[in-house]
JSON list of C-alpha atoms in Angstrom, two decimals:
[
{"chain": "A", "resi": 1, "resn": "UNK", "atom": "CA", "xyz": [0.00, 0.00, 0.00]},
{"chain": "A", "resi": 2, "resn": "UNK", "atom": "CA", "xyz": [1.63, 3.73, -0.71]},
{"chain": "A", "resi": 3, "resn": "UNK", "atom": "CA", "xyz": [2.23, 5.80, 1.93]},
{"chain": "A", "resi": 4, "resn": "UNK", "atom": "CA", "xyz": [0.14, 8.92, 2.16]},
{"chain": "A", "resi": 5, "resn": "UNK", "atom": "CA", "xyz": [2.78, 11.09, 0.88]},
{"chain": "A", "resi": 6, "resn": "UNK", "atom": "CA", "xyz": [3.11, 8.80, -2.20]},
{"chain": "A", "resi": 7, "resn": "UNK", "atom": "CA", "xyz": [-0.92, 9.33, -2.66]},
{"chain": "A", "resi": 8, "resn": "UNK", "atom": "CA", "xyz": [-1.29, 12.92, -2.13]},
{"chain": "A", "resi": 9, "resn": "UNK", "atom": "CA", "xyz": [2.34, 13.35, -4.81]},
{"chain": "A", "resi": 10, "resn": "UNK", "atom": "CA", "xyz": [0.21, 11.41, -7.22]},
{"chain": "A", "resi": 11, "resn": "UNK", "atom": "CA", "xyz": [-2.96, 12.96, -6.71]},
{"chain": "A", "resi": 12, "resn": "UNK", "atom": "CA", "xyz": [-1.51, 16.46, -7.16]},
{"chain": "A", "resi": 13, "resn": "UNK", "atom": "CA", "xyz": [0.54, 14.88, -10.21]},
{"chain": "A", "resi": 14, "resn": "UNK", "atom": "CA", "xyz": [-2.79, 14.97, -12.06]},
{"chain": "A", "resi": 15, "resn": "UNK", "atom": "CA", "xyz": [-3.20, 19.03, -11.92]},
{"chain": "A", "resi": 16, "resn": "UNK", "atom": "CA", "xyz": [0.44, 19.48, -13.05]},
{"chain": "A", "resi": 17, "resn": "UNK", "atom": "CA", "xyz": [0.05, 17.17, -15.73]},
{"chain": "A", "resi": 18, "resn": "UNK", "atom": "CA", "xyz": [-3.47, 17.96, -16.83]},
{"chain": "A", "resi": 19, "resn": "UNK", "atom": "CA", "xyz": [-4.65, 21.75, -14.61]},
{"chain": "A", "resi": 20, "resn": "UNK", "atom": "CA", "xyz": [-3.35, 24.25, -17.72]},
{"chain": "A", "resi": 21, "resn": "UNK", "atom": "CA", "xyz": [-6.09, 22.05, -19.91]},
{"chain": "A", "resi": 22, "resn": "UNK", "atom": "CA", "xyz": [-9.15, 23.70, -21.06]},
{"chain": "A", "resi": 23, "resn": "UNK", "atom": "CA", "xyz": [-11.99, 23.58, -18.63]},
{"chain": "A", "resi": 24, "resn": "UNK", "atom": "CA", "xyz": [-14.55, 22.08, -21.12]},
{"chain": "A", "resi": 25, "resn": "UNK", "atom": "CA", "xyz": [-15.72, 25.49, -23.03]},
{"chain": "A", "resi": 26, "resn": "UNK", "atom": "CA", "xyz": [-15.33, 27.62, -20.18]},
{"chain": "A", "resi": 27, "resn": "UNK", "atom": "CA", "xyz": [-12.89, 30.81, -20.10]},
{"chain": "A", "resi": 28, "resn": "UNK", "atom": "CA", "xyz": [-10.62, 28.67, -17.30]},
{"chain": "A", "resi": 29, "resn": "UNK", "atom": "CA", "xyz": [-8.38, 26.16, -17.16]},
{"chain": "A", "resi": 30, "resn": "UNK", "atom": "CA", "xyz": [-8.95, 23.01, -15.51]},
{"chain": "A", "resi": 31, "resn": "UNK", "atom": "CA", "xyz": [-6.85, 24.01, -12.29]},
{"chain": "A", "resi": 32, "resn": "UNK", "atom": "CA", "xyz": [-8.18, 27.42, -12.26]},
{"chain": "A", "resi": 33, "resn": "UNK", "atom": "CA", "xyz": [-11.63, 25.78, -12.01]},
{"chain": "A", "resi": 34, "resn": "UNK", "atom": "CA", "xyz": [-11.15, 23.82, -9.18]},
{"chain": "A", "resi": 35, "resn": "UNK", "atom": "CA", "xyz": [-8.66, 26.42, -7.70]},
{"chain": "A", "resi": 36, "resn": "UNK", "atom": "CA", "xyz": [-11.73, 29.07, -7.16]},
{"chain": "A", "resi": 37, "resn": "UNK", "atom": "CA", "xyz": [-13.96, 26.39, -6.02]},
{"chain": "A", "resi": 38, "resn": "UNK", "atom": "CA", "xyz": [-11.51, 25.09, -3.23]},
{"chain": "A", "resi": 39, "resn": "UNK", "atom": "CA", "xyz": [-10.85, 29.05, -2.15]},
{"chain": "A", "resi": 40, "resn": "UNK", "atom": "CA", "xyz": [-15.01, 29.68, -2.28]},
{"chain": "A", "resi": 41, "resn": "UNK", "atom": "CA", "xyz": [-15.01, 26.67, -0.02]},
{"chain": "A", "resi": 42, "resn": "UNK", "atom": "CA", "xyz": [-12.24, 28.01, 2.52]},
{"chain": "A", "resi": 43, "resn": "UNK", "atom": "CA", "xyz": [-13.48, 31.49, 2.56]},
{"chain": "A", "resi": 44, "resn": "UNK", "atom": "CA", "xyz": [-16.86, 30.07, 3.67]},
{"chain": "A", "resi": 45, "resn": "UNK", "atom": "CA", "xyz": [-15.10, 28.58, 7.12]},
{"chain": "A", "resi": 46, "resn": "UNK", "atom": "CA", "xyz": [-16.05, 24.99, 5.85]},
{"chain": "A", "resi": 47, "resn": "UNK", "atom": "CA", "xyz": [-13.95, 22.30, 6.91]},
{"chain": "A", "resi": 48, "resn": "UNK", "atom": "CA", "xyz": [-11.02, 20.49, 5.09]},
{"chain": "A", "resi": 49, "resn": "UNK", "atom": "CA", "xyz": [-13.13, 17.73, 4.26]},
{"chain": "A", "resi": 50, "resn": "UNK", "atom": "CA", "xyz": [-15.48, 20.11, 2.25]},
{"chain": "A", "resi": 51, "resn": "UNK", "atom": "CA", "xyz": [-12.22, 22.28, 1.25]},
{"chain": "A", "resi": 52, "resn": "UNK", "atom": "CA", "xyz": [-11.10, 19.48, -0.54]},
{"chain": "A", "resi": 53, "resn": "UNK", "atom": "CA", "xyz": [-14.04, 18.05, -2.28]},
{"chain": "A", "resi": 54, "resn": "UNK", "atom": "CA", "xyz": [-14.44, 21.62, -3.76]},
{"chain": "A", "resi": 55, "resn": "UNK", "atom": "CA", "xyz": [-10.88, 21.27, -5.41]},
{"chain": "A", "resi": 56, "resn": "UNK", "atom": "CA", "xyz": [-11.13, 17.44, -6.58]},
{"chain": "A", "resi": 57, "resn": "UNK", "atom": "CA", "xyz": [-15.09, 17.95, -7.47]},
{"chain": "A", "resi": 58, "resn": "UNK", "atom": "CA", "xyz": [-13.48, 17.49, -11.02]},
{"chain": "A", "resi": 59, "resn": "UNK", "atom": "CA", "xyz": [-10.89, 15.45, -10.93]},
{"chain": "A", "resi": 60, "resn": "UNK", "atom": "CA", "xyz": [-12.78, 12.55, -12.80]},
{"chain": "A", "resi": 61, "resn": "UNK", "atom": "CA", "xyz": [-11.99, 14.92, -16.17]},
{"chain": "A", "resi": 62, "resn": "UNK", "atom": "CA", "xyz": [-8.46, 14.15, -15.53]},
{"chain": "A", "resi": 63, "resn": "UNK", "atom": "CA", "xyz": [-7.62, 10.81, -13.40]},
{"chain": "A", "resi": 64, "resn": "UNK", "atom": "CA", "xyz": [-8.42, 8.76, -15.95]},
{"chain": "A", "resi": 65, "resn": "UNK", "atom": "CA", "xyz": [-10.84, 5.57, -16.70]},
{"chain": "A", "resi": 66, "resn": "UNK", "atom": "CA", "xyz": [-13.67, 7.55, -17.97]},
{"chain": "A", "resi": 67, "resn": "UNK", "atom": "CA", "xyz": [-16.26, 5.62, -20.52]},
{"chain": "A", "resi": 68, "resn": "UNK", "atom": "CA", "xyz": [-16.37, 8.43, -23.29]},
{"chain": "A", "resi": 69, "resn": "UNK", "atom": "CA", "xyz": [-16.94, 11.86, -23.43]},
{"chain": "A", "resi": 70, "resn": "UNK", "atom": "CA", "xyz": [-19.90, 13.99, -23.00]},
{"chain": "A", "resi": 71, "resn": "UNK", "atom": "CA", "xyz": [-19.88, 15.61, -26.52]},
{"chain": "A", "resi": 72, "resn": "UNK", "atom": "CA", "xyz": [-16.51, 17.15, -25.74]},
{"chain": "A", "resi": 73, "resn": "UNK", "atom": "CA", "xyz": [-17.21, 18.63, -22.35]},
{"chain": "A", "resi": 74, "resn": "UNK", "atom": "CA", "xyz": [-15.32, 16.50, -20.25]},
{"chain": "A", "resi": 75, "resn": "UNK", "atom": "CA", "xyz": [-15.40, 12.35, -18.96]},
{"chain": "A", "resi": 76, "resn": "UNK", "atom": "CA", "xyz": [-18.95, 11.12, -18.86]},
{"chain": "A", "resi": 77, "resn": "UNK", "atom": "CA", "xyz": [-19.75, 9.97, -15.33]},
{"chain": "A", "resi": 78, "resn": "UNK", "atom": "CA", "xyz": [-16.46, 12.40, -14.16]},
{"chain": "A", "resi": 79, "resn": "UNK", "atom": "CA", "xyz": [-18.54, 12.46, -10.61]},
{"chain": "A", "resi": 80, "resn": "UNK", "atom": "CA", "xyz": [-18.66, 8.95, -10.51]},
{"chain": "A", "resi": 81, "resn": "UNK", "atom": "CA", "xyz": [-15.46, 8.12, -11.93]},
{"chain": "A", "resi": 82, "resn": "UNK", "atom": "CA", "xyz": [-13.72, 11.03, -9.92]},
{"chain": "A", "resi": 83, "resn": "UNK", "atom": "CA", "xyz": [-15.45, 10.12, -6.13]},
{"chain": "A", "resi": 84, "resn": "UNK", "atom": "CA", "xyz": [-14.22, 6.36, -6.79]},
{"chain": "A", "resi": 85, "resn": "UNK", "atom": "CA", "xyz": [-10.83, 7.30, -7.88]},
{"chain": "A", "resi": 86, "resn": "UNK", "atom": "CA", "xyz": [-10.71, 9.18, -4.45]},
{"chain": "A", "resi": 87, "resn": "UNK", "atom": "CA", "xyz": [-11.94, 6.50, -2.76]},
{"chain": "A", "resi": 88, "resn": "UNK", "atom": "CA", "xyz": [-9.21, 3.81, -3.80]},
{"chain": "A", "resi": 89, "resn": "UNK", "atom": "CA", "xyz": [-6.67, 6.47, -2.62]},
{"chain": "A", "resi": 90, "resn": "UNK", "atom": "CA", "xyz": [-7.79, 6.79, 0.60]},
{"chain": "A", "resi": 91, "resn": "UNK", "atom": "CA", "xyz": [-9.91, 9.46, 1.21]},
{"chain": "A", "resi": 92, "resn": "UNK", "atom": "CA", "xyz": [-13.32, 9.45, 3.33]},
{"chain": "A", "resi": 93, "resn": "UNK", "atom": "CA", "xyz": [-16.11, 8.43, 1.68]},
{"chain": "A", "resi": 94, "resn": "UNK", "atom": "CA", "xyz": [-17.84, 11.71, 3.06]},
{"chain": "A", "resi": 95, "resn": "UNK", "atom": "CA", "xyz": [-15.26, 13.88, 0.85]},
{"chain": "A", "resi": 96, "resn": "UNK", "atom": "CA", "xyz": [-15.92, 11.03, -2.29]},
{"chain": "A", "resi": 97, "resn": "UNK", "atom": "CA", "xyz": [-19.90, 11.75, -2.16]},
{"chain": "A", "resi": 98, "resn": "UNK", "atom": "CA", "xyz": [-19.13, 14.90, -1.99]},
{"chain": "A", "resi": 99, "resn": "UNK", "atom": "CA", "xyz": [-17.55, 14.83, -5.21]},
{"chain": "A", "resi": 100, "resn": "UNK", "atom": "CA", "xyz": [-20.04, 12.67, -6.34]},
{"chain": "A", "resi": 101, "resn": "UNK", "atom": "CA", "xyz": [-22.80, 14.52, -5.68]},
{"chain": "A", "resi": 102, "resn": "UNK", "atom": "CA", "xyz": [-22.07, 17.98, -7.28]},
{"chain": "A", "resi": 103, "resn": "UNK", "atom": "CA", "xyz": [-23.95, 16.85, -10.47]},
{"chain": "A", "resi": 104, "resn": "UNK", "atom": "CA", "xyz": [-26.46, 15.33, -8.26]},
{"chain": "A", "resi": 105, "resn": "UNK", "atom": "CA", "xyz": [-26.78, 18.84, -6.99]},
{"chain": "A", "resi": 106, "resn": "UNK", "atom": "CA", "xyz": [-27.24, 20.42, -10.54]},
{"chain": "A", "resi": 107, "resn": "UNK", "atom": "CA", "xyz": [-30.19, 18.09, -11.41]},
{"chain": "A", "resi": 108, "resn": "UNK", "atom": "CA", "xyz": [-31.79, 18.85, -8.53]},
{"chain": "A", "resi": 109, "resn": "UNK", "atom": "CA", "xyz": [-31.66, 22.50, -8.86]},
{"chain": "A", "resi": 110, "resn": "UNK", "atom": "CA", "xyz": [-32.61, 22.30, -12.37]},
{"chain": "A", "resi": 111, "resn": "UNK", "atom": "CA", "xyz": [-36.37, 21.03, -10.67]},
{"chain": "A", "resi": 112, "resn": "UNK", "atom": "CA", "xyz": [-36.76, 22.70, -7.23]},
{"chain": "A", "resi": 113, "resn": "UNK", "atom": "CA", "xyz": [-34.73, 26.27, -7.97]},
{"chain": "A", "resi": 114, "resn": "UNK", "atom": "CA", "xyz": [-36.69, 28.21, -10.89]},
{"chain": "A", "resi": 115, "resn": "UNK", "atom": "CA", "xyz": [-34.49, 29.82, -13.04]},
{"chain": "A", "resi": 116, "resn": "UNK", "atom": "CA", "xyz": [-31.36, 27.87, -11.80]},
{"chain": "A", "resi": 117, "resn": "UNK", "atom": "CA", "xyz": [-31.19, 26.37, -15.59]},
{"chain": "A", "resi": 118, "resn": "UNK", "atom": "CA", "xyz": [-31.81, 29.78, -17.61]},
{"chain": "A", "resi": 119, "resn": "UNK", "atom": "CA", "xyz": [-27.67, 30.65, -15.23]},
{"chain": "A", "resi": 120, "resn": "UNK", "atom": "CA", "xyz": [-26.11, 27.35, -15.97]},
{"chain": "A", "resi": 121, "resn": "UNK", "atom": "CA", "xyz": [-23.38, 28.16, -18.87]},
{"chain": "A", "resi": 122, "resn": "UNK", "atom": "CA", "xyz": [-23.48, 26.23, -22.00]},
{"chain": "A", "resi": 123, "resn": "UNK", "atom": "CA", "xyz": [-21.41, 23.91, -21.16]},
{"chain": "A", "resi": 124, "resn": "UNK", "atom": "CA", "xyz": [-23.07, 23.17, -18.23]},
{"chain": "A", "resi": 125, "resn": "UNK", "atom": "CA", "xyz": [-26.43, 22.96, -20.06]},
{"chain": "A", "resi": 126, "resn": "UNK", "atom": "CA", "xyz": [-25.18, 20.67, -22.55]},
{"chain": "A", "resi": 127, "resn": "UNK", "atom": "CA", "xyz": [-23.52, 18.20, -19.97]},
{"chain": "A", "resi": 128, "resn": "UNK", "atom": "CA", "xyz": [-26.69, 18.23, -17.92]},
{"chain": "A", "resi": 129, "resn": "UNK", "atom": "CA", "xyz": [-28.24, 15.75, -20.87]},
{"chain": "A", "resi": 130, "resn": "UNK", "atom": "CA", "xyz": [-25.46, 13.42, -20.63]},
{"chain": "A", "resi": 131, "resn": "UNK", "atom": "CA", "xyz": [-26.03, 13.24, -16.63]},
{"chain": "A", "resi": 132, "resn": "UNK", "atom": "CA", "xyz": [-29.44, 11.93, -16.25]},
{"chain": "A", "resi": 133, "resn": "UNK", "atom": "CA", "xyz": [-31.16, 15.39, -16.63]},
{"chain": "A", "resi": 134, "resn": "UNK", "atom": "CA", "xyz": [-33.29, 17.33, -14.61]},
{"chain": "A", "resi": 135, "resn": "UNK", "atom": "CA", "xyz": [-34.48, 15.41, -11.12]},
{"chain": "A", "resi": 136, "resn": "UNK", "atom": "CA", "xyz": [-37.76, 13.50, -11.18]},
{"chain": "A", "resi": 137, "resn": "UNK", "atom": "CA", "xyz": [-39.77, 14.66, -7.71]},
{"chain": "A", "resi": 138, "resn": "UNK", "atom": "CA", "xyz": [-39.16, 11.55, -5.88]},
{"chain": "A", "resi": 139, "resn": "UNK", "atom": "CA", "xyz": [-35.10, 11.24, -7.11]},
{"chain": "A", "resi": 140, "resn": "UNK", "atom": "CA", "xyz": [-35.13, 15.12, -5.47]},
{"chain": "A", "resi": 141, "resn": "UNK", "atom": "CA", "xyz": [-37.52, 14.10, -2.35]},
{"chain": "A", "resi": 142, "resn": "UNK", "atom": "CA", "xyz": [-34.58, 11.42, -1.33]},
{"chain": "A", "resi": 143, "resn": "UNK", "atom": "CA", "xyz": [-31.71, 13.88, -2.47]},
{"chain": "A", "resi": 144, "resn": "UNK", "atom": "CA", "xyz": [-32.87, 16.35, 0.29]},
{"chain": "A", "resi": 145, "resn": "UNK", "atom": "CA", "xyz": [-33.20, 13.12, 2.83]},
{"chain": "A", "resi": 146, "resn": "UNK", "atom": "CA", "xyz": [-29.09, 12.76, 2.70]},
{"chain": "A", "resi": 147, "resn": "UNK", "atom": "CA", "xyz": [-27.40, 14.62, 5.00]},
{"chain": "A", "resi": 148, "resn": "UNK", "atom": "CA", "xyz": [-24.67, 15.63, 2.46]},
{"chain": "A", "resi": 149, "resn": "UNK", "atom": "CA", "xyz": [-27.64, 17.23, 0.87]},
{"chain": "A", "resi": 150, "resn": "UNK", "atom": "CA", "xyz": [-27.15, 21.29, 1.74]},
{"chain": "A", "resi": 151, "resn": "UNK", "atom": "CA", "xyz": [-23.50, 21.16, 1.64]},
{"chain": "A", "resi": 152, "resn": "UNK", "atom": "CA", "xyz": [-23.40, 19.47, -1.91]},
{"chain": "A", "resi": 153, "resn": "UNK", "atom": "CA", "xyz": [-25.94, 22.71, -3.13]},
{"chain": "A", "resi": 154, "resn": "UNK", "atom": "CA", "xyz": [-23.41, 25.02, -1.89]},
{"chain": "A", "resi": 155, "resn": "UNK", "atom": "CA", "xyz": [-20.74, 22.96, -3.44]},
{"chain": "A", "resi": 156, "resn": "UNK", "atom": "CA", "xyz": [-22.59, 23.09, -6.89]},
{"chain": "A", "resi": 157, "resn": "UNK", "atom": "CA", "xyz": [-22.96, 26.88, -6.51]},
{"chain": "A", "resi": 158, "resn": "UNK", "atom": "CA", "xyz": [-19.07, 27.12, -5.93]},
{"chain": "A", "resi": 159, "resn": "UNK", "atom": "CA", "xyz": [-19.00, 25.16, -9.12]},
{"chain": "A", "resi": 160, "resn": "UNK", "atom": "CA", "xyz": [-21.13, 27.64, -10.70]},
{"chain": "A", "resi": 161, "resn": "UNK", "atom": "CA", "xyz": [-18.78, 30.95, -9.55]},
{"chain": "A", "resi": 162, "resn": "UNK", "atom": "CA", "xyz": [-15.41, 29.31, -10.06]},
{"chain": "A", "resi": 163, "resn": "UNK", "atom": "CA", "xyz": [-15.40, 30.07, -13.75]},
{"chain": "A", "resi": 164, "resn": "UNK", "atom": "CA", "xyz": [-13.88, 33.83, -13.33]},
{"chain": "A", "resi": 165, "resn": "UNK", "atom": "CA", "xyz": [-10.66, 34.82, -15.42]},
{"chain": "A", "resi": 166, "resn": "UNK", "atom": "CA", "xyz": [-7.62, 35.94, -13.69]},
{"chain": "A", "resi": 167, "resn": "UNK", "atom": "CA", "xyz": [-8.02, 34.94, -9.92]},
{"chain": "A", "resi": 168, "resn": "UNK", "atom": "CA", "xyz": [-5.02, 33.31, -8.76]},
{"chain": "A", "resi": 169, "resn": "UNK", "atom": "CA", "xyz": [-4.32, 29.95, -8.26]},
{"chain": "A", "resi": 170, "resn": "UNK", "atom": "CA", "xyz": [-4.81, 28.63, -4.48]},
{"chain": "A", "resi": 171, "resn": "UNK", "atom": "CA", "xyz": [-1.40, 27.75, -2.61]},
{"chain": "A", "resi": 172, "resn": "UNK", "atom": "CA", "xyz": [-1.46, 23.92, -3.79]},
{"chain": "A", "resi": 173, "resn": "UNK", "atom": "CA", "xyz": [0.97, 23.10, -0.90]},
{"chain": "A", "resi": 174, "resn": "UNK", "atom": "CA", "xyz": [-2.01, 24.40, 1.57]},
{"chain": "A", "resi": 175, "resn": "UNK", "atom": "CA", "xyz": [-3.84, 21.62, -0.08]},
{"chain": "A", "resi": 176, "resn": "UNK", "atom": "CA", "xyz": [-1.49, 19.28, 0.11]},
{"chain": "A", "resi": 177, "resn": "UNK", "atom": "CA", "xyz": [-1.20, 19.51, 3.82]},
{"chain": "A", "resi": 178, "resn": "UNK", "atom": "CA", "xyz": [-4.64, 19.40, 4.26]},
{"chain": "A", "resi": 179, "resn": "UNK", "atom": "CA", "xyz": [-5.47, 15.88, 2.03]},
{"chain": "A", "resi": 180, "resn": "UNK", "atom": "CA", "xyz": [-2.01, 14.53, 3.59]},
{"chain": "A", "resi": 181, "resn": "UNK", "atom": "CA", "xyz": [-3.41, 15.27, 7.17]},
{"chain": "A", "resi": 182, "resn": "UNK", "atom": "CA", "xyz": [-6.75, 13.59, 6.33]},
{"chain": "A", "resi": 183, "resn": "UNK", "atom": "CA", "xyz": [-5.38, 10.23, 4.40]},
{"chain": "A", "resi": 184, "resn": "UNK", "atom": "CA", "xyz": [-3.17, 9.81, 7.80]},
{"chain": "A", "resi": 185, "resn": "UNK", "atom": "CA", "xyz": [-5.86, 10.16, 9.94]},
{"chain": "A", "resi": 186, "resn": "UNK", "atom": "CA", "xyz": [-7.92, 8.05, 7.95]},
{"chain": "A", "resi": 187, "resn": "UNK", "atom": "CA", "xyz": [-4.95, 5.02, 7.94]},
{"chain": "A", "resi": 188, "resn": "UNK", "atom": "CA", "xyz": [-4.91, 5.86, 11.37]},
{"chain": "A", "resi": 189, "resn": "UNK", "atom": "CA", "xyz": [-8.86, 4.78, 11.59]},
{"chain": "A", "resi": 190, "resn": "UNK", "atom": "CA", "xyz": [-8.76, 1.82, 9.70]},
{"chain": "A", "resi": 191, "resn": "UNK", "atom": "CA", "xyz": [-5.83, 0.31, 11.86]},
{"chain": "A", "resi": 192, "resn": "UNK", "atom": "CA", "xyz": [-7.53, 0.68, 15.13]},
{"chain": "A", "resi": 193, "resn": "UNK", "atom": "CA", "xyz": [-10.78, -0.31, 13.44]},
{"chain": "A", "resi": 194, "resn": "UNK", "atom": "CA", "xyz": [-12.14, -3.69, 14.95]},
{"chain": "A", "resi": 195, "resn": "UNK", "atom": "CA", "xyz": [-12.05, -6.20, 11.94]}
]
């Protein structure tokens, strides 16, 4: 099993190898997407759980494994494929849903928030077809049941603002102390964990 420093290197690999990319028809780059979303997150006061969730919530674009693409804007199932990439590295499987369930989030705004669909960018719009579409009631009656359910709106409305040209890019070693501290702790768990 890698160590958590091995993980987190790897990880963080992906942005250096893949974060000047083209954020799928927006006006930012893949790293300056998920750069905004992570500070959004931190200027909010929400924990480093949360923090980080914000910054991977796209990482399935660019770890690999995806099925196809979603017309060009990006890895179909990217919340899927991202939250279980995550997952098999070691991270909680709070911060993985998390990730998951940002395009959970858009489909359920698209129903219960009017207007919400008339902001989403194009790209956005166009993806939305590729990920199920809007929420029928009872999908959006058990979305608000799960108590990841108000923190993964707020996540999707990060996801919304972090699209803004010329912010600078977050301190990645701030991140990288943060996911570091949480993959130790969570090796720590699963030692003392009764089996």
């Amino acid at each position: 099993m890698p160590s958590a420093e091995q993980i987190v290197s790897e990880v963080f690999a992906l942005y250096q190898q893949h974060g000047h990319e083209d954020y799928i028809g927006e006006p930012v780059s893949q790293l300056e997407h998920m750069s905004q979303a992570a500070q959004l997150a931190l200027a909010e006061g929400y924990d480093d759980e949360v923090v980080l969730a914000a910054f991977f919530h796209d990482i399935g674009h660019i770890c690999g494994g995806a099925e196809g693409d979603m017309g060009g804007y990006g890895a179909v199932s990217h919340e899927r494929v991202g939250a279980n990439y995550l997952r098999r590295c070691g991270f909680s499987e709070r911060l993985a849903r998390l990730v998951e369930y940002h395009v959970e989030a858009k489909r359920y705004l698209t129903l219960r928030q009017p207007g919400y669909y008339q902001r989403l960018s194009e790209a956005s719009r166009r993806t939305l077809e590729y990920q199920g579409g809007v929420m029928i009631e009872a999908e959006a009656d058990a979305f608000e049941q799960d108590p990841l359910c108000a923190v993964s709106l707020r996540m999707r409305q990060w996801d919304e603002l972090a699209k803004e040209m010329d912010v600078p890019v977050i301190d990645l070693q701030l991140l990288k102390g943060k996911a570091l501290e949480l993959l130790i702790a969570g090796q720590a768990r699963s030692r003392i964990a009764p089996r």
